[in-house]
Amino acid sequence: MPGQTQPFIRVNCAAIPADLVESELFGHEPGAFTDAVALRRGKFELAEGGTIFLDEVSEMPIATQAKLLTVLQEKELERVGGSKAIQVNVRVISATNRDLGSEVAAGLFRADLYYRLNVYPITLPPLRDRREDIPLLVTHFISVFNKKFGKNIDEISPVIMDTLQSYDWPGNIRELRNVLERAAITNTGTSLYLPDGLSQLKNPNGNNTRLITETELLSLVEVERQHILHTLQKTNWQISGIKGAATILKMNPSTLRSRIKKLGLKKP
């Protein structure tokens, strides 16, 4: 059975040209097409014994969907241009931002493949329905971009955080990440600010979020501290369990206890 120490291969189906998807997933033999000068193993073969993550699976061409279904059912594949069946043992995880049930009804996604993939569905609520996650996401992404761009951003105003939490984020975490990346690139000091064009984020309903102005600055550590403290207060300091703070914060209980200690938080 695939193990955690085995390969994990991510494939963004939306980023691969339609005529190359099969070759990317299942590999090809020499001479299979004009540029196929050598044998190439596909992503499924590279993930042997591990996991393949098919992101944006709804963008996969119908013809490739049929071949994917065969791989899932028979646990074997044929490279493009080949005739030899190759056994594969791979765990498949798929994701999409579309309603696959509607895609099936519209004839854009195979019903049999949908039911094959829809064994253990997990629905992730949009970011607008979990605004309490935004402070931790901001802290994480700013840390990532500080390292990536050699920045030293360690302060954020409550008004900016309020702006980020008030926006509906139709593009979800990817949109938030892109906004923060643009902000990090243009920032020249230690305080986070949003560049021109982003100082007022406009929601799809046409309403702007609050206008960003200069105000008291909080360090990113303090933002994290307040967010964890607020969650602990809401859960009456219950850390573990389905209704505990660790579950709400999507953290391991032991990690949360460590953060509580490091941030100097104490139960009243």
PDB file of C-alpha atoms in Angstrom:
ATOM      1  CA  MET A   1       0.000   0.000   0.000  1.00  0.00           C
ATOM      2  CA  PRO A   2       1.314   3.470  -0.799  1.00  0.00           C
ATOM      3  CA  GLY A   3       3.203   4.931   2.135  1.00  0.00           C
ATOM      4  CA  GLN A   4       3.926   8.370   3.438  1.00  0.00           C
ATOM      5  CA  THR A   5       7.627   8.094   2.563  1.00  0.00           C
ATOM      6  CA  GLN A   6       6.866   7.269  -1.064  1.00  0.00           C
ATOM      7  CA  PRO A   7       6.634   9.739  -3.980  1.00  0.00           C
ATOM      8  CA  PHE A   8       4.063  12.516  -4.029  1.00  0.00           C
ATOM      9  CA  ILE A   9       3.522  13.870  -7.537  1.00  0.00           C
ATOM     10  CA  ARG A  10       1.363  16.952  -8.155  1.00  0.00           C
ATOM     11  CA  VAL A  11      -0.117  17.563 -11.594  1.00  0.00           C
ATOM     12  CA  ASN A  12      -1.966  20.771 -12.466  1.00  0.00           C
ATOM     13  CA  CYS A  13      -4.283  19.589 -15.224  1.00  0.00           C
ATOM     14  CA  ALA A  14      -5.195  23.169 -16.139  1.00  0.00           C
ATOM     15  CA  ALA A  15      -1.568  24.062 -16.869  1.00  0.00           C
ATOM     16  CA  ILE A  16      -0.891  21.312 -19.424  1.00  0.00           C
ATOM     17  CA  PRO A  17      -1.830  21.774 -23.104  1.00  0.00           C
ATOM     18  CA  ALA A  18      -4.694  19.451 -24.029  1.00  0.00           C
ATOM     19  CA  ASP A  19      -2.629  17.550 -26.599  1.00  0.00           C
ATOM     20  CA  LEU A  20       0.122  16.806 -24.069  1.00  0.00           C
ATOM     21  CA  VAL A  21      -1.957  15.681 -21.084  1.00  0.00           C
ATOM     22  CA  GLU A  22      -1.833  11.967 -21.932  1.00  0.00           C
ATOM     23  CA  SER A  23       1.918  12.029 -22.460  1.00  0.00           C
ATOM     24  CA  GLU A  24       2.397  13.929 -19.207  1.00  0.00           C
ATOM     25  CA  LEU A  25       0.287  11.494 -17.203  1.00  0.00           C
ATOM     26  CA  PHE A  26       1.041   8.164 -18.853  1.00  0.00           C
ATOM     27  CA  GLY A  27       4.376   8.756 -20.603  1.00  0.00           C
ATOM     28  CA  HIS A  28       5.292   8.021 -24.221  1.00  0.00           C
ATOM     29  CA  GLU A  29       7.428   5.738 -26.333  1.00  0.00           C
ATOM     30  CA  PRO A  30      10.087   6.986 -28.792  1.00  0.00           C
ATOM     31  CA  GLY A  31       8.460   8.109 -32.038  1.00  0.00           C
ATOM     32  CA  ALA A  32       4.975   8.359 -30.517  1.00  0.00           C
ATOM     33  CA  PHE A  33       4.767  11.888 -31.959  1.00  0.00           C
ATOM     34  CA  THR A  34       7.054  14.394 -33.645  1.00  0.00           C
ATOM     35  CA  ASP A  35       9.074  15.493 -30.603  1.00  0.00           C
ATOM     36  CA  ALA A  36       9.067  12.120 -28.842  1.00  0.00           C
ATOM     37  CA  VAL A  37      12.696  11.229 -29.473  1.00  0.00           C
ATOM     38  CA  ALA A  38      13.162   9.199 -26.297  1.00  0.00           C
ATOM     39  CA  LEU A  39      11.112   7.125 -23.898  1.00  0.00           C
ATOM     40  CA  ARG A  40       9.507   9.162 -21.163  1.00  0.00           C
ATOM     41  CA  ARG A  41       7.852   7.844 -18.031  1.00  0.00           C
ATOM     42  CA  GLY A  42       4.663   9.624 -17.101  1.00  0.00           C
ATOM     43  CA  LYS A  43       3.566  11.021 -13.766  1.00  0.00           C
ATOM     44  CA  PHE A  44       1.728   7.829 -12.838  1.00  0.00           C
ATOM     45  CA  GLU A  45       4.864   5.753 -13.239  1.00  0.00           C
ATOM     46  CA  LEU A  46       6.902   8.316 -11.307  1.00  0.00           C
ATOM     47  CA  ALA A  47       4.364   8.132  -8.465  1.00  0.00           C
ATOM     48  CA  GLU A  48       4.570   4.325  -8.239  1.00  0.00           C
ATOM     49  CA  GLY A  49       3.998   3.211  -4.665  1.00  0.00           C
ATOM     50  CA  GLY A  50       3.033   6.726  -3.621  1.00  0.00           C
ATOM     51  CA  THR A  51       0.447   9.374  -4.397  1.00  0.00           C
ATOM     52  CA  ILE A  52      -0.495  11.433  -7.427  1.00  0.00           C
ATOM     53  CA  PHE A  53      -2.465  14.642  -6.873  1.00  0.00           C
ATOM     54  CA  LEU A  54      -4.548  15.685  -9.882  1.00  0.00           C
ATOM     55  CA  ASP A  55      -5.267  19.346  -9.291  1.00  0.00           C
ATOM     56  CA  GLU A  56      -8.004  21.013 -11.370  1.00  0.00           C
ATOM     57  CA  VAL A  57      -9.061  17.571 -12.629  1.00  0.00           C
ATOM     58  CA  SER A  58     -12.180  19.125 -14.203  1.00  0.00           C
ATOM     59  CA  GLU A  59      -9.925  20.681 -16.882  1.00  0.00           C
ATOM     60  CA  MET A  60      -8.839  17.274 -18.166  1.00  0.00           C
ATOM     61  CA  PRO A  61      -9.969  16.562 -21.764  1.00  0.00           C
ATOM     62  CA  ILE A  62     -12.803  14.030 -22.123  1.00  0.00           C
ATOM     63  CA  ALA A  63     -10.596  11.619 -24.107  1.00  0.00           C
ATOM     64  CA  THR A  64      -7.979  11.617 -21.349  1.00  0.00           C
ATOM     65  CA  GLN A  65     -10.692  11.122 -18.745  1.00  0.00           C
ATOM     66  CA  ALA A  66     -11.552   7.809 -20.386  1.00  0.00           C
ATOM     67  CA  LYS A  67      -7.949   6.637 -20.168  1.00  0.00           C
ATOM     68  CA  LEU A  68      -7.673   7.802 -16.580  1.00  0.00           C
ATOM     69  CA  LEU A  69     -10.757   5.769 -15.728  1.00  0.00           C
ATOM     70  CA  THR A  70      -9.116   2.678 -17.221  1.00  0.00           C
ATOM     71  CA  VAL A  71      -5.990   3.256 -15.132  1.00  0.00           C
ATOM     72  CA  LEU A  72      -8.058   3.585 -11.958  1.00  0.00           C
ATOM     73  CA  GLN A  73     -10.108   0.464 -12.689  1.00  0.00           C
ATOM     74  CA  GLU A  74      -7.442  -1.814 -14.113  1.00  0.00           C
ATOM     75  CA  LYS A  75      -4.417  -0.424 -12.233  1.00  0.00           C
ATOM     76  CA  GLU A  76      -2.411  -0.471 -15.415  1.00  0.00           C
ATOM     77  CA  LEU A  77      -1.582   1.927 -18.231  1.00  0.00           C
ATOM     78  CA  GLU A  78      -0.121   2.083 -21.702  1.00  0.00           C
ATOM     79  CA  ARG A  79       2.312   4.815 -22.674  1.00  0.00           C
ATOM     80  CA  VAL A  80       1.366   6.947 -25.662  1.00  0.00           C
ATOM     81  CA  GLY A  81       2.587   5.079 -28.737  1.00  0.00           C
ATOM     82  CA  GLY A  82       3.045   1.859 -26.794  1.00  0.00           C
ATOM     83  CA  SER A  83       1.111  -1.400 -26.519  1.00  0.00           C
ATOM     84  CA  LYS A  84       2.595  -2.898 -23.351  1.00  0.00           C
ATOM     85  CA  ALA A  85       0.438  -2.814 -20.223  1.00  0.00           C
ATOM     86  CA  ILE A  86       2.367  -1.374 -17.258  1.00  0.00           C
ATOM     87  CA  GLN A  87       1.120  -2.150 -13.764  1.00  0.00           C
ATOM     88  CA  VAL A  88       0.774   0.825 -11.428  1.00  0.00           C
ATOM     89  CA  ASN A  89       0.064   1.041  -7.710  1.00  0.00           C
ATOM     90  CA  VAL A  90      -0.758   4.666  -6.976  1.00  0.00           C
ATOM     91  CA  ARG A  91      -3.082   6.481  -4.583  1.00  0.00           C
ATOM     92  CA  VAL A  92      -5.034   9.157  -6.460  1.00  0.00           C
ATOM     93  CA  ILE A  93      -6.192  12.430  -4.939  1.00  0.00           C
ATOM     94  CA  SER A  94      -8.051  14.908  -7.111  1.00  0.00           C
ATOM     95  CA  ALA A  95      -9.220  18.475  -6.607  1.00  0.00           C
ATOM     96  CA  THR A  96     -11.279  21.036  -8.481  1.00  0.00           C
ATOM     97  CA  ASN A  97     -12.868  24.417  -7.907  1.00  0.00           C
ATOM     98  CA  ARG A  98     -15.859  23.436 -10.037  1.00  0.00           C
ATOM     99  CA  ASP A  99     -19.066  21.576  -9.181  1.00  0.00           C
ATOM    100  CA  LEU A 100     -18.325  18.240 -10.852  1.00  0.00           C
ATOM    101  CA  GLY A 101     -21.965  17.166 -10.533  1.00  0.00           C
ATOM    102  CA  SER A 102     -22.927  20.126 -12.712  1.00  0.00           C
ATOM    103  CA  GLU A 103     -20.048  19.384 -15.078  1.00  0.00           C
ATOM    104  CA  VAL A 104     -21.345  15.822 -15.478  1.00  0.00           C
ATOM    105  CA  ALA A 105     -24.864  17.095 -16.172  1.00  0.00           C
ATOM    106  CA  ALA A 106     -23.462  19.450 -18.814  1.00  0.00           C
ATOM    107  CA  GLY A 107     -21.528  16.635 -20.492  1.00  0.00           C
ATOM    108  CA  LEU A 108     -18.170  18.177 -19.646  1.00  0.00           C
ATOM    109  CA  PHE A 109     -17.030  15.453 -17.253  1.00  0.00           C
ATOM    110  CA  ARG A 110     -17.533  11.694 -17.440  1.00  0.00           C
ATOM    111  CA  ALA A 111     -20.093  10.396 -14.948  1.00  0.00           C
ATOM    112  CA  ASP A 112     -18.255   7.081 -14.469  1.00  0.00           C
ATOM    113  CA  LEU A 113     -14.995   8.861 -13.688  1.00  0.00           C
ATOM    114  CA  TYR A 114     -16.797  11.234 -11.335  1.00  0.00           C
ATOM    115  CA  TYR A 115     -18.203   8.351  -9.311  1.00  0.00           C
ATOM    116  CA  ARG A 116     -14.833   6.612  -9.358  1.00  0.00           C
ATOM    117  CA  LEU A 117     -13.097   9.669  -7.929  1.00  0.00           C
ATOM    118  CA  ASN A 118     -15.885  10.668  -5.564  1.00  0.00           C
ATOM    119  CA  VAL A 119     -15.131   7.968  -2.983  1.00  0.00           C
ATOM    120  CA  TYR A 120     -14.233  10.194  -0.050  1.00  0.00           C
ATOM    121  CA  PRO A 121     -15.087  13.793  -0.928  1.00  0.00           C
ATOM    122  CA  ILE A 122     -13.830  16.704   1.165  1.00  0.00           C
ATOM    123  CA  THR A 123     -15.473  20.063   0.597  1.00  0.00           C
ATOM    124  CA  LEU A 124     -13.289  23.006   1.536  1.00  0.00           C
ATOM    125  CA  PRO A 125     -15.332  26.128   2.345  1.00  0.00           C
ATOM    126  CA  PRO A 126     -14.361  29.273   0.418  1.00  0.00           C
ATOM    127  CA  LEU A 127     -12.106  31.747   2.205  1.00  0.00           C
ATOM    128  CA  ARG A 128     -14.997  34.185   2.650  1.00  0.00           C
ATOM    129  CA  ASP A 129     -16.644  31.612   4.943  1.00  0.00           C
ATOM    130  CA  ARG A 130     -13.561  31.184   7.124  1.00  0.00           C
ATOM    131  CA  ARG A 131     -12.250  34.708   7.526  1.00  0.00           C
ATOM    132  CA  GLU A 132     -10.780  33.721  10.895  1.00  0.00           C
ATOM    133  CA  ASP A 133      -8.060  31.840   8.959  1.00  0.00           C
ATOM    134  CA  ILE A 134      -6.837  34.982   7.189  1.00  0.00           C
ATOM    135  CA  PRO A 135      -4.495  36.321   9.934  1.00  0.00           C
ATOM    136  CA  LEU A 136      -2.564  33.047  10.108  1.00  0.00           C
ATOM    137  CA  LEU A 137      -2.439  32.838   6.308  1.00  0.00           C
ATOM    138  CA  VAL A 138      -1.136  36.404   6.109  1.00  0.00           C
ATOM    139  CA  THR A 139       1.540  35.620   8.691  1.00  0.00           C
ATOM    140  CA  HIS A 140       2.568  32.506   6.776  1.00  0.00           C
ATOM    141  CA  PHE A 141       2.732  34.142   3.344  1.00  0.00           C
ATOM    142  CA  ILE A 142       4.583  37.216   4.587  1.00  0.00           C
ATOM    143  CA  SER A 143       7.182  34.921   6.162  1.00  0.00           C
ATOM    144  CA  VAL A 144       7.512  33.069   2.842  1.00  0.00           C
ATOM    145  CA  PHE A 145       7.892  36.285   0.826  1.00  0.00           C
ATOM    146  CA  ASN A 146      10.334  37.812   3.300  1.00  0.00           C
ATOM    147  CA  LYS A 147      12.664  34.909   2.542  1.00  0.00           C
ATOM    148  CA  LYS A 148      11.912  34.871  -1.178  1.00  0.00           C
ATOM    149  CA  PHE A 149      12.475  38.592  -1.785  1.00  0.00           C
ATOM    150  CA  GLY A 150      14.919  39.408   1.005  1.00  0.00           C
ATOM    151  CA  LYS A 151      12.363  41.595   2.814  1.00  0.00           C
ATOM    152  CA  ASN A 152      11.962  42.270   6.530  1.00  0.00           C
ATOM    153  CA  ILE A 153       8.245  42.913   6.890  1.00  0.00           C
ATOM    154  CA  ASP A 154       7.301  42.311  10.520  1.00  0.00           C
ATOM    155  CA  GLU A 155       4.457  44.762  11.163  1.00  0.00           C
ATOM    156  CA  ILE A 156       0.896  45.001   9.932  1.00  0.00           C
ATOM    157  CA  SER A 157      -1.746  47.558  10.820  1.00  0.00           C
ATOM    158  CA  PRO A 158      -5.098  46.413  12.212  1.00  0.00           C
ATOM    159  CA  VAL A 159      -6.786  48.409   9.453  1.00  0.00           C
ATOM    160  CA  ILE A 160      -4.948  46.482   6.742  1.00  0.00           C
ATOM    161  CA  MET A 161      -5.819  43.207   8.437  1.00  0.00           C
ATOM    162  CA  ASP A 162      -9.426  44.343   8.658  1.00  0.00           C
ATOM    163  CA  THR A 163      -9.344  45.160   4.947  1.00  0.00           C
ATOM    164  CA  LEU A 164      -8.009  41.710   4.104  1.00  0.00           C
ATOM    165  CA  GLN A 165     -10.612  40.043   6.310  1.00  0.00           C
ATOM    166  CA  SER A 166     -13.468  42.124   4.902  1.00  0.00           C
ATOM    167  CA  TYR A 167     -12.759  41.238   1.277  1.00  0.00           C
ATOM    168  CA  ASP A 168     -14.654  38.237  -0.149  1.00  0.00           C
ATOM    169  CA  TRP A 169     -11.660  36.673  -1.963  1.00  0.00           C
ATOM    170  CA  PRO A 170     -13.449  35.093  -4.954  1.00  0.00           C
ATOM    171  CA  GLY A 171     -10.073  33.623  -5.931  1.00  0.00           C
ATOM    172  CA  ASN A 172      -9.669  32.160  -2.434  1.00  0.00           C
ATOM    173  CA  ILE A 173      -6.181  31.476  -1.029  1.00  0.00           C
ATOM    174  CA  ARG A 174      -4.479  31.859  -4.408  1.00  0.00           C
ATOM    175  CA  GLU A 175      -5.819  35.399  -4.738  1.00  0.00           C
ATOM    176  CA  LEU A 176      -4.764  36.246  -1.169  1.00  0.00           C
ATOM    177  CA  ARG A 177      -1.305  34.856  -1.864  1.00  0.00           C
ATOM    178  CA  ASN A 178      -0.965  36.886  -5.063  1.00  0.00           C
ATOM    179  CA  VAL A 179      -2.063  40.101  -3.331  1.00  0.00           C
ATOM    180  CA  LEU A 180       0.450  39.587  -0.532  1.00  0.00           C
ATOM    181  CA  GLU A 181       3.201  38.711  -3.009  1.00  0.00           C
ATOM    182  CA  ARG A 182       2.602  41.960  -4.900  1.00  0.00           C
ATOM    183  CA  ALA A 183       2.601  43.846  -1.611  1.00  0.00           C
ATOM    184  CA  ALA A 184       5.850  42.212  -0.500  1.00  0.00           C
ATOM    185  CA  ILE A 185       7.567  43.046  -3.794  1.00  0.00           C
ATOM    186  CA  THR A 186       6.700  46.745  -3.540  1.00  0.00           C
ATOM    187  CA  ASN A 187       7.264  47.124   0.208  1.00  0.00           C
ATOM    188  CA  THR A 188      10.437  48.965   1.161  1.00  0.00           C
ATOM    189  CA  GLY A 189      10.170  49.018   4.955  1.00  0.00           C
ATOM    190  CA  THR A 190       9.186  46.754   7.811  1.00  0.00           C
ATOM    191  CA  SER A 191       5.475  47.634   7.780  1.00  0.00           C
ATOM    192  CA  LEU A 192       3.101  45.898   5.386  1.00  0.00           C
ATOM    193  CA  TYR A 193       1.134  48.162   3.086  1.00  0.00           C
ATOM    194  CA  LEU A 194      -0.870  47.427  -0.034  1.00  0.00           C
ATOM    195  CA  PRO A 195       0.323  49.023  -3.299  1.00  0.00           C
ATOM    196  CA  ASP A 196      -1.741  51.349  -5.479  1.00  0.00           C
ATOM    197  CA  GLY A 197      -4.715  49.515  -6.930  1.00  0.00           C
ATOM    198  CA  LEU A 198      -4.947  47.259  -3.904  1.00  0.00           C
ATOM    199  CA  SER A 199      -5.435  49.845  -1.174  1.00  0.00           C
ATOM    200  CA  GLN A 200      -9.151  49.382  -1.712  1.00  0.00           C
ATOM    201  CA  LEU A 201     -10.123  45.812  -2.513  1.00  0.00           C
ATOM    202  CA  LYS A 202     -13.466  45.733  -4.306  1.00  0.00           C
ATOM    203  CA  ASN A 203     -15.832  42.865  -3.611  1.00  0.00           C
ATOM    204  CA  PRO A 204     -17.863  41.292  -6.454  1.00  0.00           C
ATOM    205  CA  ASN A 205     -20.944  43.153  -5.183  1.00  0.00           C
ATOM    206  CA  GLY A 206     -19.172  46.412  -5.965  1.00  0.00           C
ATOM    207  CA  ASN A 207     -18.608  47.443  -2.346  1.00  0.00           C
ATOM    208  CA  ASN A 208     -15.132  48.490  -1.328  1.00  0.00           C
ATOM    209  CA  THR A 209     -13.576  47.294   1.872  1.00  0.00           C
ATOM    210  CA  ARG A 210     -12.343  49.842   4.361  1.00  0.00           C
ATOM    211  CA  LEU A 211      -9.855  52.410   3.102  1.00  0.00           C
ATOM    212  CA  ILE A 212      -6.386  51.770   4.464  1.00  0.00           C
ATOM    213  CA  THR A 213      -4.965  54.603   6.566  1.00  0.00           C
ATOM    214  CA  GLU A 214      -1.984  54.922   8.875  1.00  0.00           C
ATOM    215  CA  THR A 215      -2.702  53.543  12.327  1.00  0.00           C
ATOM    216  CA  GLU A 216      -1.054  51.664  15.152  1.00  0.00           C
ATOM    217  CA  LEU A 217       1.101  48.812  13.887  1.00  0.00           C
ATOM    218  CA  LEU A 218       1.114  45.272  15.204  1.00  0.00           C
ATOM    219  CA  SER A 219       3.944  42.806  14.684  1.00  0.00           C
ATOM    220  CA  LEU A 220       3.078  39.611  12.848  1.00  0.00           C
ATOM    221  CA  VAL A 221       3.799  37.732  16.066  1.00  0.00           C
ATOM    222  CA  GLU A 222       1.221  39.880  17.847  1.00  0.00           C
ATOM    223  CA  VAL A 223      -1.309  39.215  15.074  1.00  0.00           C
ATOM    224  CA  GLU A 224      -0.781  35.484  15.604  1.00  0.00           C
ATOM    225  CA  ARG A 225      -0.954  35.925  19.376  1.00  0.00           C
ATOM    226  CA  GLN A 226      -4.274  37.762  19.240  1.00  0.00           C
ATOM    227  CA  HIS A 227      -5.740  35.270  16.783  1.00  0.00           C
ATOM    228  CA  ILE A 228      -4.817  32.261  18.928  1.00  0.00           C
ATOM    229  CA  LEU A 229      -5.999  34.007  22.096  1.00  0.00           C
ATOM    230  CA  HIS A 230      -9.345  34.871  20.496  1.00  0.00           C
ATOM    231  CA  THR A 231      -9.809  31.241  19.428  1.00  0.00           C
ATOM    232  CA  LEU A 232      -8.913  29.956  22.902  1.00  0.00           C
ATOM    233  CA  GLN A 233     -11.434  32.315  24.455  1.00  0.00           C
ATOM    234  CA  LYS A 234     -14.136  31.160  22.040  1.00  0.00           C
ATOM    235  CA  THR A 235     -13.472  27.511  22.960  1.00  0.00           C
ATOM    236  CA  ASN A 236     -13.123  28.208  26.692  1.00  0.00           C
ATOM    237  CA  TRP A 237      -9.474  27.151  26.377  1.00  0.00           C
ATOM    238  CA  GLN A 238     -10.347  23.681  25.125  1.00  0.00           C
ATOM    239  CA  ILE A 239      -7.377  22.649  23.000  1.00  0.00           C
ATOM    240  CA  SER A 240      -8.148  19.116  21.807  1.00  0.00           C
ATOM    241  CA  GLY A 241     -11.303  17.553  20.413  1.00  0.00           C
ATOM    242  CA  ILE A 242     -13.531  18.320  17.464  1.00  0.00           C
ATOM    243  CA  LYS A 243     -14.615  21.636  18.999  1.00  0.00           C
ATOM    244  CA  GLY A 244     -11.204  22.483  20.405  1.00  0.00           C
ATOM    245  CA  ALA A 245      -8.985  25.394  19.424  1.00  0.00           C
ATOM    246  CA  ALA A 246      -6.478  23.135  17.652  1.00  0.00           C
ATOM    247  CA  THR A 247      -9.191  21.873  15.298  1.00  0.00           C
ATOM    248  CA  ILE A 248     -10.420  25.397  14.550  1.00  0.00           C
ATOM    249  CA  LEU A 249      -6.867  26.625  13.949  1.00  0.00           C
ATOM    250  CA  LYS A 250      -6.054  23.480  11.916  1.00  0.00           C
ATOM    251  CA  MET A 251      -3.038  22.775  14.120  1.00  0.00           C
ATOM    252  CA  ASN A 252      -1.777  19.718  15.942  1.00  0.00           C
ATOM    253  CA  PRO A 253      -2.697  20.042  19.661  1.00  0.00           C
ATOM    254  CA  SER A 254       0.943  19.641  20.691  1.00  0.00           C
ATOM    255  CA  THR A 255       1.948  22.378  18.233  1.00  0.00           C
ATOM    256  CA  LEU A 256      -0.726  24.679  19.608  1.00  0.00           C
ATOM    257  CA  ARG A 257       0.416  24.062  23.195  1.00  0.00           C
ATOM    258  CA  SER A 258       3.959  24.924  22.116  1.00  0.00           C
ATOM    259  CA  ARG A 259       2.778  28.164  20.480  1.00  0.00           C
ATOM    260  CA  ILE A 260       0.717  29.066  23.565  1.00  0.00           C
ATOM    261  CA  LYS A 261       3.799  28.665  25.735  1.00  0.00           C
ATOM    262  CA  LYS A 262       6.056  30.574  23.337  1.00  0.00           C
ATOM    263  CA  LEU A 263       3.560  33.449  23.008  1.00  0.00           C
ATOM    264  CA  GLY A 264       3.161  33.678  26.770  1.00  0.00           C
ATOM    265  CA  LEU A 265      -0.563  32.988  26.762  1.00  0.00           C
ATOM    266  CA  LYS A 266      -2.075  31.897  30.057  1.00  0.00           C
ATOM    267  CA  LYS A 267      -5.543  30.676  30.920  1.00  0.00           C
ATOM    268  CA  PRO A 268      -7.277  33.148  33.255  1.00  0.00           C
TER     269      PRO A 268
END
